Amino acid sequence: MGVKGLQYFMDCCCPEVCVTVNLRDMAEQHVARSPDTAPCSDSTDPTLVVDGMACLRHWYSCKNWVCGGQWREYMDVLQSWVEAFNSAGIRLVFFFDGVVEEQKRKEWVKRRRRVNGEISKIFRYIKAHEEQPGRELFCLPSGLATFTCFALRSLGQEVFCSVQEADYEVASYARQHGSMGILGQDSDFIIYDSVPYLSVAKLRINSLTTVLYDRQRFCRAVGLAVTQLPLLACLLGNDVVSEGQMQHIRNSAVATYRKNSPVPHHGAPQGQMVLAVSQFVSSLWGREEEEPGHILQSMTLSAFHQELLERGICAYLLPGQEGLHRNEVSARPPASAFEKYVSPEILKACREKHVAAEGFMVYGVVCEGVIECSNTLEDEEDTELLPQALVYKPCRQHIYGLLLGHDGSAVDPPAIREWFVYPGNPLKEPDVVHPVSLPCGRPSLDSLWFGTGSNVSALRLTSFLTIFDCQEFSELYGTVDASLLAALCLVTYIVLQVQTVSQEDVDAYLSQVVCLSVKSPQDIRQIKLPFLSSRAVQLGSLYVRGLSHLLGANCASGCPLPNAALMPWHSFDGVLFHSKYLLAHSGTDKTVLLDSDSSCLSLFLHLREKLLETCRKRGRVLQSRPRHSATGQSHKTTTGPRGRERPTDWLIFALDHRVGLQVVVSGGSQEER
């Protein structure tokens, strides 16, 4: 969520609320008093509950962000971040959004549309300048939140995926377990009556200092009690009560405030707004302990607005806190949307894996009947490349069929509602997608998930590969690394689904996967891209989104492959892929494409032949379609925004991973469609 304008008010208009703290000192003080204040704590270490979604922009500090993500470098950043807290004896517990509540759907759609506009600007910039935009257009790499959960788990951290509003679960967990604080960047955390709210935006990781937003000081500044803060938040506007729905109340409050305060405090308009609405809220209470339900009745609201405010206030009430005489937000597991289609054991496992951030996609399908996918770096003007949501739709349909289908049943499995963001989708309503049974039949889900023995293992692998129409690759299982098998499966699927994918694109995908395994971090850092291709940017995002579908298929099939093998840091680096794309489309010899490494070349040719053989069997013949610089400028350089010279013709380089040698190849220009 987030209260409109409240974070700005605290940072800019109310300095007494912002207290600089040292987290090491804070942890020591917390331990000293924890025997009395944290009886429910399940750890002797001071614990920070981290709002993972709020940290993503701070964690992803890699220089290149537009090419699909520099995942190994990102892993190093996460590891250093975690170690900084571990060295101070601070335990971390991470929470990530696991669902989008339907009452928040309108706000979710609004944000997704706004980001679509920003992505359009990014692609226009790339096509005009052939380089990455500045930080003002920064966009997180596709799939970052999904894979960060798994990254943190691989680093030994405790990670939870929410089954309701993530902010609520963060505040609830922190209060219940007596944590030392919540690390995030969301003004809702000052509204919840929970533990101290600490800023991740102002965190200095080297010194472990940040700003604590003091709830009691905030209450004194605005003249309210903690129990009155939820109503203040709703009147200012949040994800439950939109800003426009309470505009008339705010206008009246501001008029009264200005009339009664000839010299208003906090001259900024937002400062006046928060103080004016706070003054209005305070005036409603005859006594501090009066129930919010009585207060709302005294406001002469319409039935709709009163019910809306009730829901908004209840969203802030944590377990055990008294409030309106209505059901509090339930901590019980939600009823499955399709419980008659799966066993109770499957339902239980779905929820447990989801909460523990060990699964992907299956919880939304089985327990909610809804899945969503946020924005992807896709060029709405490129009509040749299908949006990833449509490319992977057949794969998802097979996953749904595997999870919900019934052998011999005359009843069709239920449809899934998909909220996928892609060019051309207005997001006015979900896409209704029907499950499709696997060609090999529908194996028992209980057997796949809980069965043992070699036959079951083979069935899991067959189910997984069949989802991507790559059954033939079962012979490669155990002979090549699992991450290579997964990558081959994914690239083959992309080729079968997207008819405009060319030989050069396949060479770029496969050479990148093969070469990544022998690249050191220094090798990756030394790669300098002469220019960017908007098409390569989209192909990079398409691949990473495909990895999340591999993950969903793997979970649905009973995990024939270790989930770790499907992580992007094992098979993808955006800059490396982009360099291979430029090389492949320049007609570079395969030996150079594979860094003059004979073992890499041999493996590449082996995987490539398997892909081509599978495609031929399905009537898909790859064509050579080299693409060059979109600008068509030949053998010229222009000065970039930082004063450096950069090539704008299709200068391509090969980086020898052993000596760092850049080999430059040039050629004529051709329009990129």
CSV table of N, CA and C in Angstrom, one decimal, residues 85-156:
chain,number,residue,atom,x,y,z
A,85,PHE,N,24.7,-7.3,7.5
A,85,PHE,CA,23.9,-7.5,8.7
A,85,PHE,C,24.3,-8.7,9.5
A,86,ASN,N,24.7,-9.8,8.9
A,86,ASN,CA,25.2,-10.9,9.6
A,86,ASN,C,26.4,-10.6,10.5
A,87,SER,N,27.3,-9.7,10.0
A,87,SER,CA,28.4,-9.4,10.8
A,87,SER,C,28.1,-8.5,12.0
A,88,ALA,N,26.9,-7.9,12.0
A,88,ALA,CA,26.4,-7.1,13.1
A,88,ALA,C,25.5,-8.0,14.0
A,89,GLY,N,25.4,-9.3,13.7
A,89,GLY,CA,24.6,-10.1,14.5
A,89,GLY,C,23.1,-9.9,14.3
A,90,ILE,N,22.7,-9.4,13.2
A,90,ILE,CA,21.3,-9.1,12.9
A,90,ILE,C,20.7,-10.1,12.0
A,91,ARG,N,19.7,-10.7,12.4
A,91,ARG,CA,19.0,-11.7,11.6
A,91,ARG,C,18.0,-11.0,10.7
A,92,LEU,N,17.9,-11.5,9.5
A,92,LEU,CA,17.0,-10.9,8.5
A,92,LEU,C,15.9,-11.9,8.1
A,93,VAL,N,14.7,-11.4,8.0
A,93,VAL,CA,13.5,-12.2,7.6
A,93,VAL,C,12.9,-11.3,6.4
A,94,PHE,N,12.8,-11.9,5.3
A,94,PHE,CA,12.3,-11.2,4.1
A,94,PHE,C,10.9,-11.6,3.7
A,95,PHE,N,10.1,-10.6,3.3
A,95,PHE,CA,8.8,-10.8,2.8
A,95,PHE,C,8.6,-10.3,1.4
A,96,PHE,N,8.0,-11.0,0.5
A,96,PHE,CA,7.7,-10.6,-0.9
A,96,PHE,C,6.2,-10.7,-1.2
A,97,ASP,N,5.7,-9.9,-2.1
A,97,ASP,CA,4.4,-10.0,-2.5
A,97,ASP,C,4.1,-11.3,-3.2
A,98,GLY,N,3.1,-12.0,-2.7
A,98,GLY,CA,2.7,-13.3,-3.3
A,98,GLY,C,1.4,-13.3,-4.0
A,99,VAL,N,0.6,-12.3,-3.7
A,99,VAL,CA,-0.7,-12.2,-4.4
A,99,VAL,C,-1.0,-10.7,-4.6
A,100,VAL,N,-1.9,-10.5,-5.5
A,100,VAL,CA,-2.5,-9.1,-5.6
A,100,VAL,C,-4.0,-9.3,-5.1
A,101,GLU,N,-4.3,-8.7,-4.0
A,101,GLU,CA,-5.7,-8.8,-3.5
A,101,GLU,C,-6.6,-8.0,-4.5
A,102,GLU,N,-7.8,-8.6,-4.6
A,102,GLU,CA,-8.7,-8.0,-5.6
A,102,GLU,C,-9.1,-6.6,-5.3
A,103,GLN,N,-9.2,-6.3,-4.0
A,103,GLN,CA,-9.5,-4.9,-3.7
A,103,GLN,C,-8.4,-3.9,-4.1
A,104,LYS,N,-7.2,-4.4,-4.4
A,104,LYS,CA,-6.1,-3.6,-4.8
A,104,LYS,C,-5.9,-3.7,-6.3
A,105,ARG,N,-6.7,-4.4,-7.0
A,105,ARG,CA,-6.5,-4.7,-8.4
A,105,ARG,C,-6.5,-3.4,-9.3
A,106,LYS,N,-7.5,-2.5,-8.9
A,106,LYS,CA,-7.6,-1.3,-9.7
A,106,LYS,C,-6.3,-0.4,-9.6
A,107,GLU,N,-5.7,-0.4,-8.4
A,107,GLU,CA,-4.5,0.4,-8.2
A,107,GLU,C,-3.3,-0.4,-8.9
A,108,TRP,N,-3.3,-1.7,-8.8
A,108,TRP,CA,-2.3,-2.5,-9.5
A,108,TRP,C,-2.3,-2.2,-11.0
A,109,VAL,N,-3.5,-2.2,-11.6
A,109,VAL,CA,-3.6,-1.9,-13.0
A,109,VAL,C,-3.2,-0.5,-13.4
A,110,LYS,N,-3.5,0.5,-12.5
A,110,LYS,CA,-3.1,1.9,-12.7
A,110,LYS,C,-1.6,2.0,-12.8
A,111,ARG,N,-0.9,1.3,-11.8
A,111,ARG,CA,0.5,1.3,-11.8
A,111,ARG,C,1.2,0.7,-13.0
A,112,ARG,N,0.6,-0.5,-13.4
A,112,ARG,CA,1.1,-1.2,-14.6
A,112,ARG,C,1.0,-0.4,-15.8
A,113,ARG,N,-0.1,0.4,-16.0
A,113,ARG,CA,-0.3,1.2,-17.2
A,113,ARG,C,0.8,2.4,-17.2
A,114,ARG,N,1.0,2.9,-16.0
A,114,ARG,CA,2.0,4.0,-15.9
A,114,ARG,C,3.4,3.4,-16.3
A,115,VAL,N,3.7,2.3,-15.8
A,115,VAL,CA,5.0,1.7,-16.2
A,115,VAL,C,5.1,1.4,-17.7
A,116,ASN,N,4.0,1.0,-18.3
A,116,ASN,CA,4.0,0.7,-19.7
A,116,ASN,C,4.4,2.0,-20.5
A,117,GLY,N,4.0,3.1,-20.0
A,117,GLY,CA,4.4,4.4,-20.6
A,117,GLY,C,5.9,4.7,-20.5
A,118,GLU,N,6.4,4.3,-19.3
A,118,GLU,CA,7.8,4.5,-19.1
A,118,GLU,C,8.6,3.5,-20.0
A,119,ILE,N,8.2,2.3,-20.1
A,119,ILE,CA,8.9,1.3,-21.0
A,119,ILE,C,8.9,1.8,-22.5
A,120,SER,N,7.8,2.4,-22.9
A,120,SER,CA,7.7,3.0,-24.2
A,120,SER,C,8.8,4.0,-24.4
A,121,LYS,N,9.0,4.9,-23.4
A,121,LYS,CA,10.0,5.9,-23.5
A,121,LYS,C,11.4,5.2,-23.6
A,122,ILE,N,11.6,4.2,-22.8
A,122,ILE,CA,12.9,3.5,-22.9
A,122,ILE,C,13.2,3.0,-24.3
A,123,PHE,N,12.3,2.3,-24.9
A,123,PHE,CA,12.5,1.8,-26.2
A,123,PHE,C,12.7,2.9,-27.3
A,124,ARG,N,11.9,4.0,-27.1
A,124,ARG,CA,12.1,5.1,-28.1
A,124,ARG,C,13.5,5.6,-28.0
A,125,TYR,N,14.0,5.7,-26.7
A,125,TYR,CA,15.4,6.2,-26.5
A,125,TYR,C,16.4,5.3,-27.1
A,126,ILE,N,16.2,4.0,-26.9
A,126,ILE,CA,17.2,3.0,-27.4
A,126,ILE,C,17.3,3.1,-28.9
A,127,LYS,N,16.1,3.1,-29.5
A,127,LYS,CA,16.1,3.2,-31.0
A,127,LYS,C,16.6,4.5,-31.6
A,128,ALA,N,16.5,5.5,-30.8
A,128,ALA,CA,17.1,6.8,-31.3
A,128,ALA,C,18.6,7.0,-31.0
A,129,HIS,N,19.0,6.4,-29.9
A,129,HIS,CA,20.4,6.6,-29.5
A,129,HIS,C,21.3,5.4,-29.4
A,130,GLU,N,20.7,4.2,-29.5
A,130,GLU,CA,21.4,2.9,-29.5
A,130,GLU,C,22.2,2.8,-28.2
A,131,GLU,N,21.7,3.3,-27.1
A,131,GLU,CA,22.4,3.1,-25.8
A,131,GLU,C,21.4,3.1,-24.7
A,132,GLN,N,21.8,2.7,-23.5
A,132,GLN,CA,20.9,2.6,-22.4
A,132,GLN,C,20.6,4.0,-21.9
A,133,PRO,N,19.3,4.3,-21.6
A,133,PRO,CA,18.9,5.6,-21.1
A,133,PRO,C,19.5,5.9,-19.7
A,134,GLY,N,19.4,7.1,-19.3
A,134,GLY,CA,19.9,7.4,-18.0
A,134,GLY,C,19.1,6.9,-16.9
A,135,ARG,N,19.5,7.1,-15.6
A,135,ARG,CA,18.8,6.5,-14.5
A,135,ARG,C,17.4,7.0,-14.3
A,136,GLU,N,17.1,8.2,-14.9
A,136,GLU,CA,15.7,8.7,-14.8
A,136,GLU,C,14.7,7.8,-15.4
A,137,LEU,N,15.1,7.0,-16.3
A,137,LEU,CA,14.2,6.0,-17.0
A,137,LEU,C,14.4,4.6,-16.5
A,138,PHE,N,15.1,4.5,-15.3
A,138,PHE,CA,15.5,3.1,-14.8
A,138,PHE,C,14.3,2.2,-14.7
A,139,CYS,N,14.4,1.0,-15.1
A,139,CYS,CA,13.3,0.0,-14.9
A,139,CYS,C,14.0,-1.3,-14.5
A,140,LEU,N,13.4,-1.9,-13.5
A,140,LEU,CA,14.0,-3.2,-13.0
A,140,LEU,C,14.0,-4.2,-14.1
A,141,PRO,N,15.0,-5.1,-14.2
A,141,PRO,CA,15.0,-6.2,-15.1
A,141,PRO,C,13.8,-7.1,-14.8
A,142,SER,N,13.2,-7.6,-15.9
A,142,SER,CA,12.0,-8.5,-15.8
A,142,SER,C,12.3,-9.7,-14.9
A,143,GLY,N,11.4,-10.0,-14.1
A,143,GLY,CA,11.5,-11.2,-13.2
A,143,GLY,C,12.4,-11.0,-12.0
A,144,LEU,N,12.8,-9.8,-11.7
A,144,LEU,CA,13.7,-9.6,-10.6
A,144,LEU,C,13.1,-10.0,-9.2
A,145,ALA,N,11.9,-9.7,-9.0
A,145,ALA,CA,11.3,-10.0,-7.7
A,145,ALA,C,11.2,-11.5,-7.6
A,146,THR,N,10.7,-12.2,-8.6
A,146,THR,CA,10.6,-13.7,-8.6
A,146,THR,C,11.9,-14.4,-8.2
A,147,PHE,N,12.9,-14.0,-8.9
A,147,PHE,CA,14.2,-14.7,-8.7
A,147,PHE,C,15.0,-14.2,-7.5
A,148,THR,N,14.7,-13.0,-7.0
A,148,THR,CA,15.3,-12.6,-5.8
A,148,THR,C,14.9,-13.4,-4.6
A,149,CYS,N,13.7,-13.9,-4.5
A,149,CYS,CA,13.3,-14.8,-3.4
A,149,CYS,C,14.2,-16.0,-3.4
A,150,PHE,N,14.4,-16.6,-4.6
A,150,PHE,CA,15.2,-17.8,-4.6
A,150,PHE,C,16.7,-17.5,-4.3
A,151,ALA,N,17.1,-16.3,-4.8
A,151,ALA,CA,18.5,-15.9,-4.5
A,151,ALA,C,18.8,-15.8,-3.0
A,152,LEU,N,17.9,-15.1,-2.3
A,152,LEU,CA,18.1,-15.0,-0.9
A,152,LEU,C,18.0,-16.3,-0.1
A,153,ARG,N,17.1,-17.2,-0.6
A,153,ARG,CA,17.1,-18.5,0.0
A,153,ARG,C,18.4,-19.3,-0.2
A,154,SER,N,19.0,-19.1,-1.4
A,154,SER,CA,20.2,-19.8,-1.7
A,154,SER,C,21.4,-19.3,-0.8
A,155,LEU,N,21.2,-18.0,-0.3
A,155,LEU,CA,22.1,-17.4,0.6
A,155,LEU,C,21.8,-17.8,2.1
A,156,GLY,N,20.9,-18.7,2.3
A,156,GLY,CA,20.6,-19.1,3.7
A,156,GLY,C,19.7,-18.2,4.4
